[in-house]
Structure formats: structure tokens, C-alpha cells
Short mmCIF file of C-alpha atoms and ligand atoms in Angstrom, two decimals:
data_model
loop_
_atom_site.label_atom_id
_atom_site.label_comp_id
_atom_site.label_asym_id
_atom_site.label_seq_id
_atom_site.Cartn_x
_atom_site.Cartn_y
_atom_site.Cartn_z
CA UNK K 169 -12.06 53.30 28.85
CA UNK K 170 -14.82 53.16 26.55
CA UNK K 171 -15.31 50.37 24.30
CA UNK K 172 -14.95 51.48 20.44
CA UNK K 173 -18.54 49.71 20.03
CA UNK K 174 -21.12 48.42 22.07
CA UNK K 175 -20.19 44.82 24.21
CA UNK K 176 -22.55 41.90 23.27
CA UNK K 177 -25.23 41.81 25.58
CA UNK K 178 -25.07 38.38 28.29
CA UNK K 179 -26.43 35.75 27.30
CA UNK K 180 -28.81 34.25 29.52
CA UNK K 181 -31.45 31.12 30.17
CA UNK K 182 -34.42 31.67 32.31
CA UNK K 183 -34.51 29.56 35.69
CA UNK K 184 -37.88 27.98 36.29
CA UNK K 185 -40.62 29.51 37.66
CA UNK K 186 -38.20 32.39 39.14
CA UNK K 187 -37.52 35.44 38.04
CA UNK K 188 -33.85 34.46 37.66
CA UNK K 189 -31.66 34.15 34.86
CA UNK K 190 -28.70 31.88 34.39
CA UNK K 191 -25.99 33.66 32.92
CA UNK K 192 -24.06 31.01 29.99
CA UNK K 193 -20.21 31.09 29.49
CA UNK K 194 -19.02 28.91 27.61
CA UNK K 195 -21.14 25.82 25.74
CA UNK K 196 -19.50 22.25 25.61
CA UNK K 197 -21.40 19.36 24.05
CA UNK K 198 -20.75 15.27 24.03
CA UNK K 199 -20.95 13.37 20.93
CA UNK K 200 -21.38 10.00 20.70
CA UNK K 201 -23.03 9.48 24.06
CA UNK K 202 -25.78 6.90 23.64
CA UNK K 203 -25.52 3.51 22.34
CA UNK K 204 -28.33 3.58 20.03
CA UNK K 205 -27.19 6.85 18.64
CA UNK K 206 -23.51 5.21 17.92
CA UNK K 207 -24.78 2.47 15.83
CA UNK K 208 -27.34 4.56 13.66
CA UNK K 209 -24.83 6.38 12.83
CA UNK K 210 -22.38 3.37 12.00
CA UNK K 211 -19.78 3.22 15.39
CA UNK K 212 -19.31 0.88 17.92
CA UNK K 213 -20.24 2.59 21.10
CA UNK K 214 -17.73 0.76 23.24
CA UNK K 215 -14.83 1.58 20.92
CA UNK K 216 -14.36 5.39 21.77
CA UNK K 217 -14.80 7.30 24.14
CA UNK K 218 -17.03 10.55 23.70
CA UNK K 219 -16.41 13.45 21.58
CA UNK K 220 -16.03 16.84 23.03
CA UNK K 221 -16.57 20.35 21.02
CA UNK K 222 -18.38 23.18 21.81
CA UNK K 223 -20.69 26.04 20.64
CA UNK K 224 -20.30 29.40 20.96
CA UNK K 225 -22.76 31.11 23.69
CA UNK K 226 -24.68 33.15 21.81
CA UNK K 227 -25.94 30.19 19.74
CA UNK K 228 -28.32 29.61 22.70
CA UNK K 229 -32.16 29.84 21.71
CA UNK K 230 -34.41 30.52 24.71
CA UNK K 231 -38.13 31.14 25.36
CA UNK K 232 -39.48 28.72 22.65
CA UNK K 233 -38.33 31.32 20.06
CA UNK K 234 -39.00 29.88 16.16
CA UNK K 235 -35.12 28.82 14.79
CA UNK K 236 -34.37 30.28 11.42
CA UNK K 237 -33.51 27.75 9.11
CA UNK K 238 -29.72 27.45 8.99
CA UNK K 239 -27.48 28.83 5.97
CA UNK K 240 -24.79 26.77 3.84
CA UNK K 241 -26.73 23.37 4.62
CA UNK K 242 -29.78 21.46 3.04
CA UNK K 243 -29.71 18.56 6.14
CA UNK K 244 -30.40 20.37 8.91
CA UNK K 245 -30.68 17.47 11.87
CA UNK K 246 -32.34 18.02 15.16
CA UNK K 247 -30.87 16.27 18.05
CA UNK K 248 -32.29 16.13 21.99
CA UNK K 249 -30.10 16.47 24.73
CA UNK K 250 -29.97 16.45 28.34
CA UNK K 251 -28.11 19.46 29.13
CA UNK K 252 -26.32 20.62 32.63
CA UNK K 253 -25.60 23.89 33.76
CA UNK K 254 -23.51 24.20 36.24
CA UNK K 255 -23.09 26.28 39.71
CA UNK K 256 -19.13 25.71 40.01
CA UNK K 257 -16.33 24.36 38.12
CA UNK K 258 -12.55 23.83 38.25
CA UNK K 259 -10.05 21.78 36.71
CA UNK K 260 -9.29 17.95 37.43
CA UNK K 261 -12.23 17.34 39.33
CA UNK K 262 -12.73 13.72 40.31
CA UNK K 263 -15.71 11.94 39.13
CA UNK K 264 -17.10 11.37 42.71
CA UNK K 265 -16.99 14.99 43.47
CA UNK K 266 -18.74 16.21 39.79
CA UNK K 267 -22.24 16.64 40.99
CA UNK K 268 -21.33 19.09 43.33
CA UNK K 269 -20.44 21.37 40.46
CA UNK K 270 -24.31 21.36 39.21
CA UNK K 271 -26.81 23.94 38.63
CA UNK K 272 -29.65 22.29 37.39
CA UNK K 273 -30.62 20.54 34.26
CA UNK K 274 -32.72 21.83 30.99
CA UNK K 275 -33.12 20.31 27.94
CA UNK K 276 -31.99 21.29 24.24
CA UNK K 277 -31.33 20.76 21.14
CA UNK K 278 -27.64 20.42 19.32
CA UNK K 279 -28.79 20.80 15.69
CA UNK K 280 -26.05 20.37 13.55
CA UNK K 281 -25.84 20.50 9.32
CA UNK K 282 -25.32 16.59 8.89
CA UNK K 283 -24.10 17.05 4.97
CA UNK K 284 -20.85 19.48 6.33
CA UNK K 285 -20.55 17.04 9.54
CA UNK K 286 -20.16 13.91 7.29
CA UNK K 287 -17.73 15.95 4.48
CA UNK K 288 -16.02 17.17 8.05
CA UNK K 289 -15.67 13.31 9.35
CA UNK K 290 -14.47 12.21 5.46
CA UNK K 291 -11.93 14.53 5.62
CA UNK K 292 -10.63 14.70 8.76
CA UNK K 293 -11.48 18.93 9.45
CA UNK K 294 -13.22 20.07 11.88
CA UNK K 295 -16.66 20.16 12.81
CA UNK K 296 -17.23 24.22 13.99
CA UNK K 297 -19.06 25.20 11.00
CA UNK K 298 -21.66 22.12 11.32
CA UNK K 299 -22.69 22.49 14.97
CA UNK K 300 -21.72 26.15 15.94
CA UNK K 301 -23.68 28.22 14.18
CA UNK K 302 -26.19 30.76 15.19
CA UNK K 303 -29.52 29.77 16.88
CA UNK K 304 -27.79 25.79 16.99
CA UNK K 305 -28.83 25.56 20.30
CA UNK K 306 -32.42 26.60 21.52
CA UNK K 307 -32.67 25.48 25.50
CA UNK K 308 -35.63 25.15 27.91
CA UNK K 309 -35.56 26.97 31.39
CA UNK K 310 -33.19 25.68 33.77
CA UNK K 311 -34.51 23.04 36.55
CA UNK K 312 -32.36 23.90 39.70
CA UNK K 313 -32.14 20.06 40.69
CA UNK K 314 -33.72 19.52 44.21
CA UNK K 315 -32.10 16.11 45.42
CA UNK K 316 -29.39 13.66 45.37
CA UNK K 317 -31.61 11.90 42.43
CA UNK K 318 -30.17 14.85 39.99
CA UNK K 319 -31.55 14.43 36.61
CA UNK K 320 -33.39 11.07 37.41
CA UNK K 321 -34.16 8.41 34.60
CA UNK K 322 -36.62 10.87 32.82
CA UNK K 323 -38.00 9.79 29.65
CA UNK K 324 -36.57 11.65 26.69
CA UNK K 325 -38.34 12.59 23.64
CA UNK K 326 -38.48 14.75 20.48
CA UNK K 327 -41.38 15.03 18.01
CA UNK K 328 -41.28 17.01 14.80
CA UNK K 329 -44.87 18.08 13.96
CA UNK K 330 -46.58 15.72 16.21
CA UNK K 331 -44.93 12.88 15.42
CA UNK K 332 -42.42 10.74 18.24
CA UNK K 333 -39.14 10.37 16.45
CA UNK K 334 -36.74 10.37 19.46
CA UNK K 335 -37.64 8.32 22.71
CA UNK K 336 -35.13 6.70 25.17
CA UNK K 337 -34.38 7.34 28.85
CA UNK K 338 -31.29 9.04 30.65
CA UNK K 339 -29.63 6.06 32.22
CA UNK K 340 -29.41 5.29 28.45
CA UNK K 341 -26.23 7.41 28.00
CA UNK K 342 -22.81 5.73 27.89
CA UNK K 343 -20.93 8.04 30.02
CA UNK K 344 -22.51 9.64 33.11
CA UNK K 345 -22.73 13.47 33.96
CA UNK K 346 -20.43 12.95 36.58
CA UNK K 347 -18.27 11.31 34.72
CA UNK K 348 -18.86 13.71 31.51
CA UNK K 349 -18.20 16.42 33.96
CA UNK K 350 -14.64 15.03 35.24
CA UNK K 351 -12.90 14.24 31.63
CA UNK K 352 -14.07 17.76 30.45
CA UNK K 353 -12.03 19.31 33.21
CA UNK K 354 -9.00 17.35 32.17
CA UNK K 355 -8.93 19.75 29.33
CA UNK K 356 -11.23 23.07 30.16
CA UNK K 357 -11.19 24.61 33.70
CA UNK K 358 -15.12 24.54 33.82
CA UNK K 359 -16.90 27.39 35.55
CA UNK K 360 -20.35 28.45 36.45
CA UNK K 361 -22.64 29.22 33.88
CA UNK K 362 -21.04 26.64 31.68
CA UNK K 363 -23.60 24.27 29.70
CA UNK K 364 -23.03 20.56 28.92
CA UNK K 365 -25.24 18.83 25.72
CA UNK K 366 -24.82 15.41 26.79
CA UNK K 367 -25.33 13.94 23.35
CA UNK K 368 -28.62 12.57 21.91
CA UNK K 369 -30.25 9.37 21.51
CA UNK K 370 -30.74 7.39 18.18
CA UNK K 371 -33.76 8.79 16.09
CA UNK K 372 -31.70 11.91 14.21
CA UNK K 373 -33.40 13.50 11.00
CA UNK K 374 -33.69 16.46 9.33
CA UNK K 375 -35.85 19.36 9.52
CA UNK K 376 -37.83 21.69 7.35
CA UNK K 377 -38.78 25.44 7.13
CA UNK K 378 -42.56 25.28 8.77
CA UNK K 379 -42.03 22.37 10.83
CA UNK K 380 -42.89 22.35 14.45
CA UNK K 381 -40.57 20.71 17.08
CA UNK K 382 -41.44 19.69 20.75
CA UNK K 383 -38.83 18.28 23.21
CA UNK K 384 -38.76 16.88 26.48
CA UNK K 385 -37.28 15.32 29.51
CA UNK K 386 -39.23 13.98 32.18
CA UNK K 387 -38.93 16.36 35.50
CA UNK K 388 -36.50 18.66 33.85
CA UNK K 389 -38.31 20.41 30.93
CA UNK K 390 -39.72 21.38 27.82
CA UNK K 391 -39.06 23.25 25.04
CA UNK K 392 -41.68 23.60 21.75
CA UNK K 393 -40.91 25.72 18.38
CA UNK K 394 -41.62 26.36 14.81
CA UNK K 395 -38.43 26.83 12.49
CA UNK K 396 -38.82 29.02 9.77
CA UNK K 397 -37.34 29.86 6.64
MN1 LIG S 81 -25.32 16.21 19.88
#
């Protein structure tokens, strides 16, 4: 039967140096995942565990294009993630088995309005309108990992225009992708092409219209653009 208007085209992240594409389904993303990150923002890492919510897929930003500055905020915060695409997926999958279930690795960034996140938090709503949003989540080319060392303890960084404002390492994070990877299929049934943010490191700010932002993760990737008004 044919569709009353056209279907949304698939969205899709490049795979490094190939002429592949990764096709995305759904988008989840960890809050709360680095100890630095907990306290800046006034937690106690060891009190909770992570925060799970997601992004719609068509949020994803590829190819270093520029990021429109978002609507309906005037704190729009960058934040650097590790993020894991996997290969496989299922439900209930034990934390020894999770790695099995990976692509490859890429990095991004979750940006979120921080002034509807912290009226979201104050009030108890949710937070869909401050971190899914179009273009929330621009994403390097995917790193098919090569060996049982995965991600590795890559350095990762974020500048804005220049400048190092994010810098901490992967065995920095609280919970594990393994571990991420297992307590997310207590309550999705993951499948390939889903993408895991696995939360940011202390070092959050906001951005403006013209500024320039570079990102990266030691042996997994890069990503550099401009956001614009
Ligand atoms: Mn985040």
C-alpha cells in the first residue's frame, strides 16, 4: 500500500574509513555517569545509580555538520560522550556477555538546554524537551572496535573555540559499558543499530551562535563544528 506521504529517510552514521553506513534505531543516553560530573553538578556519585532517557534518532548530527542553535533555551550546554553502537542486542543480557553486543565506538555530544533541565529536575517533569531535540546529538564516524581492549582508556576532551574545557579518561566513568549495556536491557530489548551516550565528564558550559567545538576520544574519534544561529 502506498504510504499517504513520503517515510523519513534512515538515519545513518558513517563507519570509518569504509564506505559503510551504520544504520541508528533507537538512541539511549546515561546521565550521571562520571564522578566529577556528579559533584559539579551537586550529587553524590555513589548515591544513585545512572539515569537512563533517550533521544529520538533523527537528532543525530553527522559529518561535522554546523548545529543550529537550539529554540526555547538561552543555556545551551555541550556535553562529550563516549558513545557505543551496537552489532546485537536482546533483553536481560548479563553483564559478562555485554561486549559481545558491540559495534564499535564514536564519540558525541548530548547537548541539552540546562535552564528547562534544571526547571525539569525542580519540578519533578520530564526531561524530553531539554535533551531530545533536533540536531542534540552530532556523532563522529563509527570505530568498529578491533580487540578485546574495546574502547581502551582514551583520553577524552572537548574544546569550545580552542580552548580545553572537558578532559578526563574513560576508566573515569562510574558504570562500565558492559555493565551500562546489561541494566538497559532490563528495561529496552536493545538491538543493532542502537546508540549508547555514556554520560560526560565534569567541565559542562554553555555555547554560543559562532562558536567552534572540537571533540575527541583517543583511538575512537573526532568530531569538529561551528554552531550557528
Ligand atoms: Mn549526557
Amino acid at each position: 500500500m502506498p504510504y499517504v506521504f513520503p517515510p523519513p529517510e534512515t538515519v545513518a552514521v558513517p563507519v570509518k574509513d569504509s564506505g559503510d553506513s551504520f544504520a541508528v534505531n533507537r538512541i539511549y543516553c546515561v546521565g550521571q555517569n562520571y564522578s566529577d560530573h556528579v559533584k559539579e553538578m551537586g550529587g553524590d556519585p555513589k548515591k544513585n545509580p545512572p539515569v537512563f532517557f533517550s533521544k529520538p534518532a533523527n537528532a543525530i548530527v553527522v559529518d561535522n555538520v554546523p548545529v543550529k542553535y537550539a529554540t526555547a533555551t538561552t543555556n545551551l550546554h555541550y556535553e562529550v560522550e563516549l558513545v557505543v553502537a551496537l552489532g546485537s542486542g536482546g533483553t536481560n543480557i548479563e553483564a559478562s556477555e555485554a561486549l559481545q553486543c558491540v559495534y564499535g565506538y564514536a564519540v558525541g555530544i548530548d547537548f541539552t538546554r540546562r535552564d528547562l533541565q534544571a526547571e525539569a529536575k525542580e519540578s519533578g517533569r520530564p526531561w524530553d524537551t531539554a535533551k531530545g531535540f533536533d540536531q542534540s546529538a552530532p556523532v563522529s564516524a563509527i570505530s568498529p572496535f578491533e580487540n578485546e581492549k574495546h574502547h581502551g582508556d582514551g583520553r577524552i576532551t572537548l574544546s569550545l573555540n580552542g580552548e580545553i574545557k572537558q578532559d578526563s579518561t574513560l576508566n573515569q566513568m562510574i558504570w562500565s559499558v558492559a555493565e551500562i549495556i546489561a541494566e538497559l536491557s532490563r528495561f529496552y530489548e536493545l538491538k543493532a543499530g542502537d546508540l549508547i551516550f555514556t554520560g560526560t565528564p565534569a567541565g559542562v558550559s554553555s555555547v554560543s551562535s559562532g562558536d567552534r567545538i572540537k571533540a575527541a576520544i583517543t583511538g575512537v574519534g573526532e568530531i569538529e563544528f561551528d554552531i550557528l544561529d
